[in-house]
Amino acid sequence: MTLSITAEYLSCSIKMEADNEAKGKVSDQAMQNPQALAALQDKLDSVSHSASIMDSLPKSVKRRVNALRNLQVNSTHIEAKFYKEVHELERKYSALYQPLFDKRRKVVSGEVEPTDEECEWQSDHEDEAALAEDLKKKAAIEEKTEDANEEKPKGIPEFWLTIFRSVDMLSDMLQEHDEPILKHLHDIKVIFSGPDQPMSFTLEFHFEPNEYFTNTVLTKVYKMKSEPDADDPFSFEGPEIIDCEGCEIDWQKGKDVTVKTIKKKQKHKGRGTARVITKQVPNDSFFNFFNPIKVSPDKELDEDSEYTLATDFEIGHFFRERIVPRAVLYFTGEALEDDESFEEEELDEGEEEDQDDEEEEEEEEEGDSKTGDPQPAECKQQ
Amino acid sequence: MTLSITAEYLSCSIKMEADNEAKGKVSDQAMQNPQALAALQDKLDSVSHSASIMDSLPKSVKRRVNALRNLQVNSTHIEAKFYKEVHELERKYSALYQPLFDKRRKVVSGEVEPTDEECEWQSDHEDEAALAEDLKKKAAIEEKTEDANEEKPKGIPEFWLTIFRSVDMLSDMLQEHDEPILKHLHDIKVIFSGPDQPMSFTLEFHFEPNEYFTNTVLTKVYKMKSEPDADDPFSFEGPEIIDCEGCEIDWQKGKDVTVKTIKKKQKHKGRGTARVITKQVPNDSFFNFFNPIKVSPDKELDEDSEYTLATDFEIGHFFRERIVPRAVLYFTGEALEDDESFEEEELDEGEEEDQDDEEEEEEEEEGDSKTGDPQPAECKQQ
C-alpha cells in the first residue's frame, strides 16, 4: 500500500504581506493584475463572510462567539510553547545527527577512507547484474585509466559545489567566478540557538585554507519569532524567519568577487574634454548571500527588496531543512525529484541598468573578477 | 516588518504513488496523458541525473558516496525517532489544550454562560465606533426583536454545522439530509494514540441524544506509519496516514441516510411481463465518512478508490490540524482565507451511473432520505 498523507513537520511556506494590503488598501497594481485582484476579492469575501455571520447572530450568541475567540487567543499562546519545545527537540536531535555529519565531512575531505563494509550499497549488485557485457568492459577500461592516473582523487572532490550546481535555488545565485572558491567549501553546519536565547539558527560554511579570503568559516544567522502577534493572534502558524545577518568576508587583495572595478570614460558635454575614472561597483556572486538587505523597523522596504529578502529567507530555510541534512542526496540527484514542494516563483525581469543622464560614459571591466550573466534580483546588492 | 517565512511543523502533503509507477512501469494511461508523461519524464531525468553523476565518478569516489548514502540511511532512522517524540509532544499539548476545548464545548452547547469579561472583544469597540448611526439604530431594533422573542437561543446553535457548510472540503460531502443530524453534533475531539501503541489518531464526533441513531460518539481512526521503508528509505518525510477505520452507526429505523430504497420496474425482455422490486442502494451522505474503503495488502485499489481514500486521509488530517484546534475561526470565517495551502485537486467527472444490461429498469425513490445532488467521488461508497 503506497497511498498516504505525510504530516510534514518541517515544511516551508512563505508569508509575505505588503503592509498596505494588510491594512486593506488596494494598490494600483492590484487593480491592474487580475490574479492580485482575485486574491484580494477572496480576502474581502472572507472578511465579509465573517462580518455577515457575526452580524446575523443574535447579540447573546455573538458574545458567546467572542468568548470562544478569547479561548482561541489562549490557544495560540499554548501553540507558541509547543513550537518552542519542538525547537528544543531539534536542538537535541541536532546533537544526535552530528556524528553522522562529522563522518560525512571526513569522507568528503578525504580525512577518512570508509571501509568496504561502509561502502556496501544494495542496488549496486542489481545494477551490475543488469549491466550488459560491453558496458562492463567499458567500466573495466575506465577503472584501469584511473589506476594509471598518478593523482588519485582525494575524498569526494567538488561535493558541495556539485550540490550548488544541481539545486536550482542555489545555481541561480552561482557565478562562474564563485566556482573555484566553492571548491574549498568542506562543510555546511546548522547551529540552533540555545534554550535561553532568542530563537534563531546559524548556517556555518566551513572552508579549507584558500587564496580568496582568510576566514575559515562564513556565517549567516536567521532570527526567528515564535510568538503570536498581539494585533493579529490568529495568523500565528509557528516560528517565522524575521531577519537575517551575514558576516564580514576578509578577502585577499584583488580577490573580492562581490565587487568589480570598472573604468569610466567621462566626456564633458560642454568642453568636449575626456577623462578616465575607475569605480568599484557591486558584482553578482553567491557571496552576496553574506551581505543581506538590512531590515529596519523605521524603514519600509520597497517591493524588490522585499522579494529579495523573502528569497533569502527561503534559501536559508532550504539549507537548514533539506540541503544540510540530506547533502548526499542532492549530490547524487536523488533528492531533486522530491523538491516540487519548494517551488520557486517566476522572476519578473527587472530594470538592470543604471540610468545616468549627467554624463555619457563607456564602461570597461578591470581586475580579477569576470562579468557574470545578468542575475536574478535576489543576489544583487541593493 | 511583515515579511517572514513560516516553518510549518504541521502542514500536510499528499503522497500518492501508484505501485506500478514506483516500480518503473509505464501505464498506458500515462502514455496518453501529457501531464502524467511529463511527471514521469521528470522522474526519469532525475534518475538519469543520479545515474550520470554516479557513472562519471571514479570508482574510489563512487564507493565513498555509497558510504555517505549509508550514513544517510542511519539519518532517516534518527529522523523517525524525532517524529515519534514530536508525536509525544502533541499528546502532551493535547492535554494542555483540552480545558480550552472543554470550555468551548460548554459554551457551544449552552451548558455554560460566559461572563462579560470573557466576552470582551477588542475589535468590537472599533467596529462600534465606525458604525454609522443608522446601522446602530437597525441593530437596536434587532436587539429588541430578540428580547421580544420568547425562545432565546441556547449556546451557539448550529456551531459545527455552520463549519461544515463553510469549509469546502466538508461542504462537498454534506447533503441536505445530513444537516438536521449535524445540528446535534456538539463536539469533535482528536485523541492521540498512547506511547506504546502504534501511531494513530482518532476523531470523535460527539452527538447529543437524537432521533437518527443511538450512538453518542461516532469515531474515525487514522493509522499512521513513522518508519522509513527498507526499500526506499530516502523517501521518508515523517509520519504518514496509511489506513483508516470507521465505526458502525446504529441508525433508528428508517433514518439511515447512507442508503436509499429504490423501486425497480423490471420488464422481462422475452415474455414482456413486468414486475416491481425494491432495493437498497448507497446514498450520498457525510456519514459515509464512517464507512471508508478498506485497505488490504492483497488487493490493489483501482484509481477511483485510491483517489477517494487519499481525499479521506486529507479530510482526516484537516480535522486534526485545523478544524478541531481552530473551530471558532472556521465558524466566523476568519480561518478560511488562510487555507489556500490546503488546496483541493480538481475532480474528474467520473462515470456516475451503473450499467445494467440485463434488464431495462426505471428507478424511483422511496423512504425518508431525499436525493442529493450528484456527489464528488470521495463521498460515494464503492
Short mmCIF file of C-alpha atoms in Angstrom, two decimals, chain A residues 1-17 19 43 46 49-50 53-55 57-61 63-75 78-79 81-83 85-86 89-90 92-93 96-97 100 103-104 107-108 113-121 124 142-143 146 153-157 159 162 166 224 234 236-242 295 301 306 309-310 313-314 317 320 322 325-329 331-334 336-338, chain B residues 1-19 43 46 49-50 53-55 57-61 63-75 78-79 81-83 85-86 89-90 92-93 96-97 100 103-104 107-108 113-121 124 142-143 146 153-157 159 162 166 224 234 236-242 295 301 306 309-310 313-314 317 320 322 325-326 328-329 331-334 336-338:
data_model
loop_
_atom_site.label_atom_id
_atom_site.label_comp_id
_atom_site.label_asym_id
_atom_site.label_seq_id
_atom_site.Cartn_x
_atom_site.Cartn_y
_atom_site.Cartn_z
CA MET A 1 0.00 0.00 0.00
CA THR A 2 1.65 3.21 -1.13
CA LEU A 3 -1.19 5.66 -0.57
CA SER A 4 -0.52 8.01 2.27
CA ILE A 5 -0.62 11.51 3.63
CA THR A 6 2.56 12.87 5.09
CA ALA A 7 2.42 15.10 8.12
CA GLU A 8 5.39 17.26 7.26
CA TYR A 9 6.50 18.83 10.46
CA LEU A 10 9.21 20.75 8.75
CA SER A 11 7.92 22.13 5.55
CA CYS A 12 8.25 25.70 4.49
CA SER A 13 5.80 28.34 3.47
CA ILE A 14 6.34 31.96 2.66
CA LYS A 15 4.22 34.59 4.26
CA MET A 16 4.60 37.85 2.51
CA GLU A 17 2.11 40.58 3.08
CA ASP A 19 1.64 46.41 4.74
CA LYS A 43 -9.83 38.21 1.16
CA SER A 46 -13.75 36.04 3.61
CA HIS A 49 -18.33 36.20 5.32
CA SER A 50 -17.03 36.70 8.84
CA ILE A 53 -22.04 35.53 10.06
CA MET A 54 -21.33 37.68 13.10
CA ASP A 55 -23.86 40.35 12.06
CA LEU A 57 -26.21 36.43 15.07
CA PRO A 58 -28.40 37.49 17.97
CA LYS A 59 -26.43 39.56 20.47
CA SER A 60 -26.46 36.80 23.09
CA VAL A 61 -24.88 34.36 20.62
CA ARG A 63 -21.00 37.46 22.81
CA ARG A 64 -20.57 33.69 23.25
CA VAL A 65 -18.64 33.54 19.97
CA ASN A 66 -16.39 36.29 21.32
CA ALA A 67 -15.80 34.15 24.40
CA LEU A 68 -14.65 31.36 22.06
CA ARG A 69 -12.39 33.82 20.25
CA ASN A 70 -10.74 34.69 23.54
CA LEU A 71 -10.23 30.99 24.28
CA GLN A 72 -8.67 30.76 20.82
CA VAL A 73 -6.19 33.51 21.69
CA ASN A 74 -5.17 31.48 24.75
CA SER A 75 -4.76 28.53 22.43
CA ILE A 78 -0.06 27.31 24.13
CA GLU A 79 0.81 26.65 20.48
CA LYS A 81 5.07 26.98 23.68
CA PHE A 82 4.63 23.81 21.67
CA TYR A 83 6.80 25.19 18.87
CA GLU A 85 9.55 22.63 22.61
CA VAL A 86 9.84 21.38 19.04
CA LEU A 89 13.76 18.74 20.26
CA GLU A 90 15.53 19.89 17.12
CA LYS A 92 18.56 17.66 20.92
CA TYR A 93 18.41 15.77 17.62
CA LEU A 96 22.36 13.03 17.53
CA TYR A 97 22.86 13.73 13.81
CA LEU A 100 26.93 11.27 11.06
CA LYS A 103 31.76 11.37 9.39
CA ARG A 104 30.35 12.79 6.17
CA VAL A 107 34.78 11.28 3.94
CA VAL A 108 34.17 14.33 1.73
CA GLU A 113 38.67 6.39 4.00
CA PRO A 114 35.47 4.37 4.61
CA THR A 115 35.75 0.60 4.95
CA ASP A 116 34.43 -1.78 2.30
CA GLU A 117 31.56 -2.66 4.61
CA GLU A 118 30.60 1.00 4.98
CA CYS A 119 30.58 1.35 1.18
CA GLU A 120 28.36 -1.67 0.50
CA TRP A 121 25.29 -0.45 -1.37
CA ASP A 124 24.88 -1.79 -6.93
CA GLU A 142 37.74 3.32 -17.09
CA GLU A 143 38.93 1.71 -13.90
CA GLU A 146 42.03 5.60 -13.10
CA PRO A 153 41.14 11.89 -6.17
CA LYS A 154 41.04 12.81 -2.52
CA GLY A 155 37.71 12.34 -0.74
CA ILE A 156 34.77 13.47 -2.87
CA PRO A 157 36.01 16.39 -4.96
CA PHE A 159 31.00 17.68 -3.28
CA THR A 162 28.14 19.94 -7.29
CA SER A 166 22.36 20.92 -9.10
CA MET A 224 13.08 33.70 14.20
CA PHE A 234 -4.93 34.12 14.71
CA PHE A 236 0.16 32.56 14.08
CA GLU A 237 1.32 29.36 12.39
CA GLY A 238 4.56 28.61 14.21
CA PRO A 239 8.08 30.01 14.02
CA GLU A 240 8.84 32.50 11.29
CA ILE A 241 12.14 33.81 9.99
CA ILE A 242 12.00 37.56 10.55
CA VAL A 295 15.67 45.08 7.94
CA LEU A 301 11.28 48.03 2.18
CA GLU A 306 11.08 42.59 -0.03
CA LEU A 309 14.73 39.18 1.29
CA ALA A 310 11.89 36.66 1.04
CA PHE A 313 14.79 33.55 3.90
CA GLU A 314 13.60 30.72 1.70
CA HIS A 317 15.27 27.61 5.35
CA ARG A 320 18.57 24.11 7.13
CA ARG A 322 16.98 19.94 3.15
CA PRO A 325 20.51 17.09 6.41
CA ARG A 326 20.47 15.34 3.02
CA ALA A 327 23.50 16.67 1.18
CA VAL A 328 24.49 13.35 -0.41
CA LEU A 329 21.03 13.02 -1.99
CA PHE A 331 24.90 15.39 -4.78
CA THR A 332 23.61 12.22 -6.46
CA GLY A 333 20.37 13.95 -7.57
CA GLU A 334 18.15 11.54 -5.63
CA LEU A 336 15.89 16.65 -6.57
CA GLU A 337 12.67 14.93 -7.58
CA ASP A 338 11.20 15.43 -4.11
CA MET B 1 8.04 44.15 9.38
CA THR B 2 5.63 41.68 7.88
CA LEU B 3 7.99 39.67 5.71
CA SER B 4 8.65 36.22 7.02
CA ILE B 5 8.97 32.54 6.34
CA THR B 6 6.89 30.20 8.43
CA ALA B 7 8.33 26.89 9.44
CA GLU B 8 5.10 24.97 9.40
CA TYR B 9 5.65 21.97 11.57
CA LEU B 10 2.20 20.67 10.94
CA SER B 11 1.36 21.11 7.32
CA CYS B 12 0.01 18.43 5.11
CA SER B 13 1.13 16.96 1.86
CA ILE B 14 -0.25 14.08 -0.08
CA LYS B 15 1.99 11.36 -1.28
CA MET B 16 0.30 9.14 -3.78
CA GLU B 17 2.26 6.77 -5.87
CA ALA B 18 0.78 4.05 -7.93
CA ASP B 19 2.71 0.85 -7.34
CA LYS B 43 11.35 11.23 -12.62
CA SER B 46 16.20 12.79 -12.08
CA HIS B 49 20.93 12.66 -13.41
CA SER B 50 21.74 10.48 -10.42
CA ILE B 53 26.73 11.73 -11.74
CA MET B 54 27.48 8.34 -10.20
CA ASP B 55 28.64 6.87 -13.52
CA LEU B 57 32.77 9.24 -10.83
CA PRO B 58 35.99 7.28 -10.45
CA LYS B 59 35.38 4.02 -8.61
CA SER B 60 37.20 5.21 -5.48
CA VAL B 61 34.91 8.25 -5.23
CA ARG B 63 32.41 3.96 -3.08
CA ARG B 64 32.83 6.98 -0.77
CA VAL B 65 29.50 8.35 -2.00
CA ASN B 66 27.94 4.99 -1.13
CA ALA B 67 29.40 5.34 2.35
CA LEU B 68 27.60 8.70 2.63
CA ARG B 69 24.41 7.07 1.39
CA ASN B 70 24.66 4.53 4.19
CA LEU B 71 25.16 7.34 6.71
CA GLN B 72 22.05 8.92 5.22
CA VAL B 73 20.05 5.75 5.86
CA ASN B 74 21.12 5.96 9.52
CA SER B 75 19.96 9.54 9.48
CA ILE B 78 17.14 9.12 13.75
CA GLU B 79 14.56 11.27 11.96
CA LYS B 81 12.68 8.85 16.34
CA PHE B 82 12.43 12.63 16.17
CA TYR B 83 8.93 12.42 14.70
CA GLU B 85 9.00 12.48 20.01
CA VAL B 86 7.04 15.20 18.22
CA LEU B 89 4.81 16.38 22.41
CA GLU B 90 1.49 16.57 20.60
CA LYS B 92 1.31 16.32 25.96
CA TYR B 93 -0.04 19.51 24.43
CA LEU B 96 -2.98 21.38 27.74
CA TYR B 97 -5.47 22.43 25.07
CA LEU B 100 -9.99 25.28 26.44
CA LYS B 103 -14.92 25.26 27.81
CA ARG B 104 -15.67 25.73 24.10
CA VAL B 107 -20.31 27.45 25.61
CA VAL B 108 -21.43 25.91 22.30
CA GLU B 113 -22.80 31.12 30.01
CA PRO B 114 -19.52 33.06 29.66
CA THR B 115 -19.01 36.14 31.83
CA ASP B 116 -18.98 39.66 30.37
CA GLU B 117 -15.23 39.77 30.88
CA GLU B 118 -14.78 36.54 28.93
CA CYS B 119 -16.82 38.01 26.07
CA GLU B 120 -14.90 41.27 25.81
CA TRP B 121 -13.51 41.51 22.28
CA ASP B 124 -15.90 45.32 18.74
CA GLU B 142 -32.80 43.75 16.03
CA GLU B 143 -31.87 43.52 19.67
CA GLU B 146 -34.56 39.33 20.09
CA PRO B 153 -31.08 30.73 21.58
CA LYS B 154 -29.19 28.21 23.67
CA GLY B 155 -25.41 28.28 23.37
CA ILE B 156 -24.25 28.72 19.78
CA PRO B 157 -26.84 26.98 17.60
CA PHE B 159 -21.94 25.80 15.51
CA THR B 162 -22.01 26.11 10.10
CA SER B 166 -18.31 26.93 5.28
CA MET B 224 -0.03 6.23 10.83
CA PHE B 234 15.19 8.31 1.34
CA PHE B 236 10.84 9.19 4.35
CA GLU B 237 9.43 12.61 5.28
CA GLY B 238 7.82 11.91 8.63
CA PRO B 239 4.57 10.27 9.74
CA GLU B 240 2.13 9.25 7.06
CA ILE B 241 -1.50 8.25 7.29
CA ILE B 242 -1.65 4.75 5.87
CA VAL B 295 -7.20 -1.14 2.51
CA LEU B 301 -7.04 -0.41 -5.28
CA GLU B 306 -7.25 5.41 -4.42
CA LEU B 309 -9.09 7.25 0.05
CA ALA B 310 -6.48 9.98 -0.48
CA PHE B 313 -6.91 10.94 4.54
CA GLU B 314 -6.69 14.62 3.66
CA HIS B 317 -5.69 15.38 8.60
CA ARG B 320 -6.98 17.12 13.22
CA ARG B 322 -7.15 22.85 11.52
CA PRO B 325 -7.94 23.29 17.03
CA ARG B 326 -9.47 26.42 15.42
CA VAL B 328 -14.35 29.18 16.09
CA LEU B 329 -12.27 30.72 13.28
CA PHE B 331 -17.33 29.38 12.27
CA THR B 332 -16.67 33.12 11.86
CA GLY B 333 -14.84 32.60 8.56
CA GLU B 334 -11.60 34.12 9.86
CA LEU B 336 -10.98 30.42 5.62
CA GLU B 337 -8.59 32.84 3.97
CA ASP B 338 -5.58 31.02 5.44
#
